[in-house]
Short mmCIF file of C-alpha atoms in Angstrom, two decimals:
data_model
loop_
_atom_site.label_atom_id
_atom_site.label_comp_id
_atom_site.label_asym_id
_atom_site.label_seq_id
_atom_site.Cartn_x
_atom_site.Cartn_y
_atom_site.Cartn_z
CA UNK A 146 -28.05 20.88 69.89
CA UNK A 147 -25.66 18.10 70.93
CA UNK A 148 -23.96 17.70 74.29
CA UNK A 149 -20.47 18.39 72.82
CA UNK A 150 -21.64 21.74 71.47
CA UNK A 151 -23.36 22.58 74.77
CA UNK A 152 -20.02 21.82 76.44
CA UNK A 153 -18.34 24.25 74.04
CA UNK A 154 -20.78 27.01 74.99
CA UNK A 155 -20.43 26.33 78.72
CA UNK A 156 -16.62 26.45 78.58
CA UNK A 157 -16.67 29.67 76.54
CA UNK A 158 -19.11 31.41 78.92
CA UNK A 159 -17.21 30.27 82.04
CA UNK A 160 -13.87 31.35 80.54
CA UNK A 161 -15.31 34.75 79.63
CA UNK A 162 -16.77 35.13 83.15
CA UNK A 163 -13.31 34.39 84.57
CA UNK A 164 -11.99 37.23 82.34
CA UNK A 165 -9.70 34.95 80.34
CA UNK A 166 -8.61 36.36 76.99
CA UNK A 167 -10.84 35.76 73.96
CA UNK A 168 -8.08 33.63 72.41
CA UNK A 169 -7.85 31.29 75.40
CA UNK A 170 -11.64 31.15 75.78
CA UNK A 171 -12.19 30.12 72.16
CA UNK A 172 -9.27 27.69 72.10
CA UNK A 173 -10.38 26.00 75.32
CA UNK A 174 -13.98 25.77 74.11
CA UNK A 175 -12.91 24.25 70.78
CA UNK A 176 -10.63 21.68 72.39
CA UNK A 177 -13.33 20.65 74.87
CA UNK A 178 -15.76 20.16 71.97
CA UNK A 179 -13.32 17.85 70.21
CA UNK A 180 -12.61 15.94 73.41
CA UNK A 181 -16.27 15.47 74.40
CA UNK A 182 -17.22 14.43 70.85
CA UNK A 183 -14.33 11.89 70.91
CA UNK A 184 -12.63 13.30 67.80
CA UNK A 185 -8.93 13.19 66.99
CA UNK A 186 -7.68 16.50 68.38
CA UNK A 187 -4.19 16.10 66.97
CA UNK A 188 -5.36 15.38 63.43
CA UNK A 189 -7.77 18.33 63.30
CA UNK A 190 -5.23 20.77 64.71
CA UNK A 191 -2.63 19.47 62.24
CA UNK A 192 -5.03 19.97 59.34
CA UNK A 193 -5.94 23.46 60.58
CA UNK A 194 -2.31 24.50 60.82
CA UNK A 195 -1.49 23.03 57.41
CA UNK A 196 -4.41 24.86 55.79
CA UNK A 197 -3.40 28.24 57.24
CA UNK A 198 0.37 28.10 56.95
CA UNK A 199 0.19 28.05 53.14
CA UNK A 200 -1.90 31.24 52.96
CA UNK A 201 0.51 33.98 51.89
CA UNK A 202 -2.04 36.68 52.69
CA UNK A 203 -1.52 35.96 56.41
CA UNK A 204 1.98 37.42 56.15
CA UNK A 205 0.42 40.85 55.62
CA UNK A 206 -1.00 40.88 59.15
CA UNK A 207 2.26 40.83 61.20
CA UNK A 208 3.87 43.22 58.70
CA UNK A 209 1.06 45.80 58.97
CA UNK A 210 1.23 45.43 62.77
CA UNK A 211 4.99 46.06 62.61
CA UNK A 212 4.39 49.16 60.47
CA UNK A 213 1.99 50.55 63.07
CA UNK A 214 4.41 49.94 65.95
CA UNK A 215 7.32 51.50 64.04
CA UNK A 216 5.17 54.56 63.34
CA UNK A 217 4.23 54.89 67.00
CA UNK A 218 7.90 54.61 68.04
CA UNK A 219 9.08 57.25 65.55
CA UNK A 220 7.28 60.32 67.00
CA UNK A 221 5.24 60.44 63.81
CA UNK A 222 1.97 60.81 65.74
CA UNK A 223 3.18 64.09 67.28
CA UNK A 224 4.24 65.48 63.88
CA UNK A 225 0.92 64.55 62.29
CA UNK A 226 -0.89 66.20 65.21
CA UNK A 227 0.95 69.46 64.51
CA UNK A 228 -0.02 69.27 60.83
CA UNK A 229 -3.68 68.46 61.59
CA UNK A 230 -3.83 71.25 64.18
CA UNK A 231 -2.72 73.75 61.54
CA UNK A 232 -5.61 72.66 59.28
CA UNK A 233 -8.63 72.19 61.59
CA UNK A 234 -7.52 73.29 65.06
CA UNK A 235 -9.30 76.65 64.81
CA UNK A 236 -12.77 75.03 64.64
CA UNK A 237 -15.02 74.96 67.75
CA UNK A 238 -13.75 72.13 69.95
CA UNK A 239 -10.65 72.26 67.76
CA UNK A 240 -8.62 69.56 69.47
CA UNK A 241 -11.38 67.00 68.86
CA UNK A 242 -11.29 67.73 65.12
CA UNK A 243 -7.49 67.49 65.17
CA UNK A 244 -7.84 64.05 66.79
CA UNK A 245 -10.15 62.88 64.00
CA UNK A 246 -7.86 64.19 61.25
CA UNK A 247 -4.72 62.74 62.88
CA UNK A 248 -6.36 59.31 63.11
CA UNK A 249 -7.61 59.63 59.54
CA UNK A 250 -4.02 60.11 58.36
CA UNK A 251 -2.58 57.44 60.67
CA UNK A 252 -5.22 54.96 59.54
CA UNK A 253 -3.77 55.05 56.01
CA UNK A 254 -0.53 53.66 57.48
CA UNK A 255 -1.53 51.22 60.23
CA UNK A 256 -4.79 49.35 59.54
CA UNK A 257 -5.46 48.71 63.23
CA UNK A 258 -7.84 50.46 65.62
CA UNK A 259 -5.91 49.29 68.68
CA UNK A 260 -2.60 50.66 67.30
CA UNK A 261 -4.17 54.01 66.46
CA UNK A 262 -5.78 54.21 69.90
CA UNK A 263 -2.57 53.40 71.76
CA UNK A 264 -0.41 55.62 69.50
CA UNK A 265 -2.07 58.70 68.03
CA UNK A 266 -4.95 58.31 70.48
CA UNK A 267 -2.76 58.79 73.55
CA UNK A 268 -1.17 61.91 72.04
CA UNK A 269 -4.64 63.26 71.25
CA UNK A 270 -6.09 62.59 74.72
CA UNK A 271 -3.18 64.38 76.36
CA UNK A 272 -3.63 67.44 74.13
CA UNK A 273 -7.45 67.47 74.42
CA UNK A 274 -7.31 67.41 78.23
CA UNK A 275 -4.41 69.83 78.66
CA UNK A 276 -5.09 72.44 75.97
CA UNK A 277 -8.65 71.76 74.79
CA UNK A 278 -10.21 71.56 78.28
CA UNK A 279 -11.98 68.32 77.39
CA UNK A 280 -13.31 66.25 80.33
CA UNK A 281 -11.43 62.94 80.64
CA UNK A 282 -14.38 60.78 79.56
CA UNK A 283 -15.11 62.91 76.48
CA UNK A 284 -11.44 63.01 75.44
CA UNK A 285 -11.19 59.22 75.60
CA UNK A 286 -14.52 58.85 73.75
CA UNK A 287 -13.31 61.10 70.90
CA UNK A 288 -10.02 59.20 70.64
CA UNK A 289 -11.80 55.81 70.75
CA UNK A 290 -14.32 56.75 68.05
CA UNK A 291 -11.57 58.24 65.85
CA UNK A 292 -9.45 55.09 66.15
CA UNK A 293 -12.18 53.15 64.32
CA UNK A 294 -11.03 54.75 61.07
CA UNK A 295 -7.92 52.52 61.14
CA UNK A 296 -9.61 49.35 59.88
CA UNK A 297 -11.65 51.22 57.22
CA UNK A 298 -9.09 53.43 55.49
CA UNK A 299 -6.66 51.07 53.68
CA UNK A 300 -4.57 49.18 54.57
CA UNK A 301 -6.81 47.23 56.95
CA UNK A 302 -6.06 44.12 59.00
CA UNK A 303 -9.77 43.14 59.40
CA UNK A 304 -10.17 43.40 55.62
CA UNK A 305 -7.25 41.01 55.15
CA UNK A 306 -8.94 38.55 57.52
CA UNK A 307 -12.29 38.95 55.74
CA UNK A 308 -10.63 38.39 52.35
CA UNK A 309 -9.08 35.22 53.79
CA UNK A 310 -12.42 33.71 54.85
CA UNK A 311 -14.57 35.00 51.97
CA UNK A 312 -12.30 34.96 48.92
CA UNK A 313 -13.11 38.61 48.16
CA UNK A 314 -10.45 40.75 46.47
CA UNK A 315 -8.21 42.54 48.98
CA UNK A 316 -7.58 45.35 46.49
CA UNK A 317 -11.32 45.90 46.02
CA UNK A 318 -11.91 45.83 49.78
CA UNK A 319 -9.18 48.40 50.37
CA UNK A 320 -10.73 50.75 47.80
CA UNK A 321 -14.24 50.14 49.10
CA UNK A 322 -13.27 51.25 52.62
CA UNK A 323 -12.21 54.77 51.63
CA UNK A 324 -15.61 56.49 51.32
CA UNK A 325 -17.13 54.79 54.41
CA UNK A 326 -14.05 55.80 56.41
CA UNK A 327 -14.39 59.42 55.29
CA UNK A 328 -18.12 59.39 56.13
CA UNK A 329 -17.34 58.09 59.61
CA UNK A 330 -14.75 60.83 60.12
CA UNK A 331 -17.25 63.47 58.95
CA UNK A 332 -20.00 62.16 61.26
CA UNK A 333 -17.66 62.25 64.28
CA UNK A 334 -16.56 65.81 63.47
CA UNK A 335 -20.17 67.00 63.12
CA UNK A 336 -20.94 65.55 66.55
CA UNK A 337 -17.86 67.24 68.02
CA UNK A 338 -19.09 70.60 66.62
CA UNK A 339 -22.45 70.09 68.32
CA UNK A 340 -20.85 69.08 71.62
CA UNK A 341 -18.39 71.99 71.47
CA UNK A 342 -21.20 74.53 71.05
CA UNK A 343 -23.34 73.00 73.78
CA UNK A 344 -20.49 72.67 76.31
CA UNK A 345 -18.62 75.79 75.23
CA UNK A 346 -15.39 73.97 74.38
CA UNK A 347 -12.67 76.37 73.16
CA UNK A 348 -11.24 76.66 69.69
CA UNK A 349 -7.59 75.84 69.17
CA UNK A 350 -5.04 78.58 68.66
CA UNK A 351 -5.02 79.60 64.96
CA UNK A 352 -1.74 78.76 63.23
CA UNK A 353 -0.37 81.73 61.23
CA UNK A 354 -0.22 81.22 57.48
CA UNK A 355 3.55 81.71 57.49
CA UNK A 356 3.91 78.59 59.70
CA UNK A 357 1.72 76.38 57.49
CA UNK A 358 4.60 75.28 55.21
CA UNK A 359 6.63 74.25 58.27
CA UNK A 360 3.73 72.17 59.68
CA UNK A 361 3.21 70.50 56.30
CA UNK A 362 6.94 69.87 55.94
CA UNK A 363 7.04 67.95 59.21
CA UNK A 364 4.26 65.64 58.02
CA UNK A 365 5.19 65.38 54.33
CA UNK A 366 7.41 62.31 54.51
CA UNK A 367 4.96 60.16 56.53
CA UNK A 368 2.23 61.22 54.10
CA UNK A 369 4.19 59.52 51.30
CA UNK A 370 3.68 56.10 52.91
CA UNK A 371 0.03 55.60 51.87
CA UNK A 372 0.88 56.90 48.39
CA UNK A 373 3.67 54.32 48.02
CA UNK A 374 1.60 51.58 49.62
CA UNK A 375 -1.71 52.00 47.83
CA UNK A 376 -0.20 53.24 44.58
CA UNK A 377 1.93 50.11 44.42
CA UNK A 378 -1.06 47.82 45.01
CA UNK A 379 -3.40 49.49 42.53
CA UNK A 380 -0.60 50.02 40.01
CA UNK A 381 0.17 46.30 40.04
CA UNK A 382 3.75 46.84 41.26
CA UNK A 383 3.30 44.50 44.23
CA UNK A 384 0.64 42.40 45.94
CA UNK A 385 -1.05 43.46 49.21
CA UNK A 386 1.22 41.06 51.10
CA UNK A 387 4.33 42.52 49.46
CA UNK A 388 2.92 45.99 50.11
CA UNK A 389 2.87 45.22 53.83
CA UNK A 390 6.60 44.44 53.72
CA UNK A 391 7.26 47.65 51.74
CA UNK A 392 5.25 49.64 54.30
CA UNK A 393 7.25 48.23 57.22
CA UNK A 394 10.56 48.95 55.46
CA UNK A 395 9.43 52.48 54.52
CA UNK A 396 8.37 53.18 58.12
CA UNK A 397 11.81 52.11 59.39
CA UNK A 398 13.52 54.34 56.82
CA UNK A 399 11.42 57.34 57.88
CA UNK A 400 12.16 56.81 61.57
CA UNK A 401 15.88 56.01 61.23
CA UNK A 402 17.08 58.05 58.24
CA UNK A 403 14.69 61.01 57.93
CA UNK A 404 13.61 61.88 61.49
CA UNK A 405 16.46 60.05 63.26
CA UNK A 406 14.09 59.48 66.16
CA UNK A 407 14.02 55.69 65.95
CA UNK A 408 16.82 54.05 67.93
CA UNK A 409 18.02 50.47 67.76
CA UNK A 410 16.33 49.83 71.12
CA UNK A 411 13.11 51.31 69.69
CA UNK A 412 13.26 48.99 66.67
CA UNK A 413 13.83 45.95 68.91
CA UNK A 414 10.88 46.94 71.10
CA UNK A 415 8.67 47.47 68.02
CA UNK A 416 9.57 43.99 66.74
CA UNK A 417 8.95 42.48 70.19
CA UNK A 418 5.54 44.09 70.55
CA UNK A 419 4.64 43.20 66.94
CA UNK A 420 5.55 39.58 67.60
CA UNK A 421 3.29 39.49 70.65
CA UNK A 422 0.36 41.12 68.85
CA UNK A 423 0.81 38.92 65.76
CA UNK A 424 0.83 35.80 67.93
CA UNK A 425 -2.49 36.87 69.48
CA UNK A 426 -4.06 37.40 66.03
CA UNK A 427 -2.79 34.07 64.70
CA UNK A 428 -3.95 32.16 67.78
CA UNK A 429 -7.34 33.84 67.46
CA UNK A 430 -7.49 32.81 63.80
CA UNK A 431 -6.58 29.18 64.53
CA UNK A 432 -8.95 28.90 67.50
CA UNK A 433 -11.75 30.36 65.37
CA UNK A 434 -11.14 27.65 62.76
CA UNK A 435 -11.68 25.00 65.45
CA UNK A 436 -14.92 26.67 66.60
CA UNK A 437 -16.03 27.01 62.97
CA UNK A 438 -15.38 23.27 62.54
CA UNK A 439 -17.70 22.61 65.50
CA UNK A 440 -20.40 24.85 64.02
CA UNK A 441 -20.10 23.11 60.64
CA UNK A 442 -19.99 19.63 62.19
CA UNK A 443 -23.18 20.36 64.16
CA UNK A 444 -24.97 21.56 61.04
CA UNK A 445 -25.67 24.94 62.65
CA UNK A 446 -24.54 26.86 59.57
CA UNK A 447 -26.82 24.87 57.28
CA UNK A 448 -29.70 25.19 59.75
CA UNK A 449 -29.25 28.95 59.94
CA UNK A 450 -29.12 29.21 56.15
CA UNK A 451 -32.35 27.19 55.83
CA UNK A 452 -34.05 29.33 58.47
CA UNK A 453 -33.06 32.57 56.73
CA UNK A 454 -34.17 31.12 53.38
CA UNK A 455 -37.56 30.22 54.90
CA UNK A 456 -38.05 33.88 55.85
CA UNK A 457 -37.87 34.79 52.15
CA UNK A 458 -35.97 37.99 52.91
CA UNK A 459 -34.85 40.50 50.32
CA UNK A 460 -31.12 41.34 50.26
CA UNK A 461 -31.86 44.64 52.06
CA UNK A 462 -33.96 42.96 54.75
CA UNK A 463 -31.25 40.32 55.24
CA UNK A 464 -28.57 42.99 55.64
CA UNK A 465 -30.70 44.86 58.18
CA UNK A 466 -31.41 41.70 60.17
CA UNK A 467 -27.76 40.62 60.23
CA UNK A 468 -26.51 44.05 61.25
CA UNK A 469 -29.04 44.44 64.05
CA UNK A 470 -27.97 41.02 65.31
CA UNK A 471 -24.28 42.00 65.13
CA UNK A 472 -24.90 45.33 66.89
CA UNK A 473 -26.58 43.48 69.77
CA UNK A 474 -23.90 40.79 69.94
CA UNK A 475 -21.22 43.48 69.72
CA UNK A 476 -22.10 44.72 73.21
CA UNK A 477 -20.87 41.42 74.69
CA UNK A 478 -18.60 39.88 72.03
CA UNK A 479 -15.38 41.09 70.45
CA UNK A 480 -15.57 42.19 66.80
CA UNK A 481 -12.79 39.79 65.78
CA UNK A 482 -14.76 36.85 67.19
CA UNK A 483 -17.86 37.82 65.21
CA UNK A 484 -15.79 38.28 62.05
CA UNK A 485 -14.07 34.91 62.31
CA UNK A 486 -16.93 32.82 63.75
CA UNK A 487 -20.26 34.23 62.53
CA UNK A 488 -19.39 35.67 59.11
CA UNK A 489 -18.29 32.32 57.57
CA UNK A 490 -21.66 30.85 58.61
CA UNK A 491 -23.52 33.64 56.80
CA UNK A 492 -21.45 33.72 53.60
CA UNK A 493 -23.44 30.98 51.76
CA UNK A 494 -26.64 32.98 52.29
CA UNK A 495 -24.90 36.20 51.23
CA UNK A 496 -23.88 34.56 47.95
CA UNK A 497 -27.31 32.98 47.43
CA UNK A 498 -29.01 36.38 47.78
CA UNK A 499 -26.59 37.94 45.29
CA UNK A 500 -25.14 40.40 47.81
CA UNK A 501 -21.74 41.71 46.75
CA UNK A 502 -19.04 40.16 48.95
CA UNK A 503 -17.05 43.40 49.03
CA UNK A 504 -20.10 45.41 50.10
CA UNK A 505 -21.02 42.87 52.76
CA UNK A 506 -17.45 42.80 54.07
CA UNK A 507 -17.14 46.57 54.45
CA UNK A 508 -20.56 46.83 56.11
CA UNK A 509 -19.87 44.15 58.71
CA UNK A 510 -16.42 45.59 59.44
CA UNK A 511 -18.02 49.00 60.12
CA UNK A 512 -20.49 47.15 62.37
CA UNK A 513 -17.68 45.38 64.24
CA UNK A 514 -15.82 48.66 64.68
CA UNK A 515 -18.89 50.09 66.41
CA UNK A 516 -18.86 46.95 68.58
CA UNK A 517 -15.36 47.60 69.91
CA UNK A 518 -16.44 50.95 71.38
CA UNK A 519 -19.83 49.73 72.62
CA UNK A 520 -20.21 49.24 76.39
CA UNK A 521 -19.95 47.08 78.37
CA UNK A 522 -17.28 45.07 76.46
CA UNK A 523 -15.72 47.74 74.23
CA UNK A 524 -12.13 46.52 73.79
CA UNK A 525 -10.80 49.96 72.78
CA UNK A 526 -12.49 51.52 75.82
CA UNK A 527 -10.69 49.15 78.17
CA UNK A 528 -7.35 49.79 76.43
CA UNK A 529 -7.65 53.58 76.71
CA UNK A 530 -9.08 53.47 80.23
CA UNK A 531 -6.12 51.42 81.45
CA UNK A 532 -3.61 53.73 79.70
CA UNK A 533 -5.19 57.03 80.80
CA UNK A 534 -6.61 55.99 84.21
CA UNK A 535 -9.95 57.56 83.22
CA UNK A 536 -12.75 55.54 84.93
CA UNK A 537 -14.88 53.39 82.64
CA UNK A 538 -18.08 54.96 84.00
CA UNK A 539 -16.93 58.38 82.72
CA UNK A 540 -16.07 56.94 79.30
CA UNK A 541 -19.32 54.96 78.99
CA UNK A 542 -21.33 58.10 79.74
CA UNK A 543 -19.80 59.83 76.70
CA UNK A 544 -19.19 57.05 74.17
CA UNK A 545 -22.90 56.44 73.47
CA UNK A 546 -23.04 59.86 71.81
CA UNK A 547 -20.57 58.67 69.18
CA UNK A 548 -22.27 55.32 68.54
CA UNK A 549 -25.37 57.10 67.16
CA UNK A 550 -23.78 58.97 64.17
CA UNK A 551 -21.66 55.91 63.38
CA UNK A 552 -24.82 53.77 63.34
CA UNK A 553 -26.41 56.27 60.92
CA UNK A 554 -23.39 55.88 58.59
CA UNK A 555 -23.81 52.10 58.87
CA UNK A 556 -27.47 52.38 57.87
CA UNK A 557 -26.56 54.51 54.83
CA UNK A 558 -23.99 51.92 53.72
CA UNK A 559 -26.59 49.15 54.02
CA UNK A 560 -29.26 51.05 52.10
CA UNK A 561 -26.99 52.39 49.34
CA UNK A 562 -24.36 49.79 48.29
CA UNK A 563 -22.88 52.14 45.68
CA UNK A 564 -21.45 54.32 48.45
CA UNK A 565 -19.12 51.40 49.12
CA UNK A 566 -18.73 50.00 45.63
CA UNK A 567 -18.34 52.93 43.26
CA UNK A 568 -14.61 53.48 44.00
CA UNK A 569 -13.53 49.86 43.37
CA UNK A 570 -15.79 49.76 40.30
CA UNK A 571 -14.15 52.96 39.06
CA UNK A 572 -10.79 51.15 39.19
CA UNK A 573 -12.25 48.08 37.47
CA UNK A 574 -12.24 45.90 40.61
CA UNK A 575 -15.20 43.79 41.73
#
């Protein structure tokens, strides 16, 4: 390992210890590598920007982020909560199940775990604590685990990023995420049932049958968004990037014309927040390209590929090894960093072993979603803790319960690729 790369690692660790953002830590580490190795910083950055600015798929990211922020500003989360409560609220620990179902619906519109946590998640935590008698730590844990459905149920921002670095079909990835997302939702609900019985959590108030049509009517229009979005993609009406623009426009129409809850000030704030979040994602993407250049320049990717090849692993053994490694790294690293830095290094080996790129992508995204609720780093945990003022120690005590069933779902996806692949194959996508 060369001195320039050691310098990169030192800068990254020091920046992380100083609690700088991941974006700044990676960018600083990459620039220091280039400086110490006496390479032309300006030329490399120019080439990086030129290679990314022509990728139309990147436009989908800020547009999906805008859709999520418009949804959160349009009181849609509250209306979906009412609908979900009418369906599953009467189960033991009812408000936890409502949280899962609300996030399942919201995930088909947003594609972001952070957006679901800060939007539908905040509504859910308030209701769980006030009406469901959930302890603060458990309420946040349920909301955090449920928010992971966002990047699995299409559309999905992490899947767009994975498609960018792997060349896999976005349409196939979107379809492949549906069954894993539903399995994750089911596993969380089963755990909530067990917790509710053990801790004697109350059921929600049953909604009379005569009020069911009213609850469905409030949620009907938002429920048309995933139909328009995914139907357009799979019907060949528009590309995933164009679908993101359609989704944002449809969300604005719902908030302004149908519900009349979205004001001009609300739209401006949604655009402002979307711009900030999009800038963070793009800076993370660019800084990861610089770090990836360092890894490639040092021959680390080739060395890792040779080492894995020397182990003579089967595809299943390789998948198990990689996912164990990611689960361990996920306790200290952000999922986006692992997606953008480590996955490109592994892709040559994935292709050499004949592992389906779509299957591999969905599996690692599930893995990275578990990472963002895993202590001590757990990005989503920090977000919800800061918004709800629930201490991290209370959240950490509860969140481990939810990591176990999600890890079981991950193991099933690794062992049985057809769970992931049969839906895209059914639609003729590979």
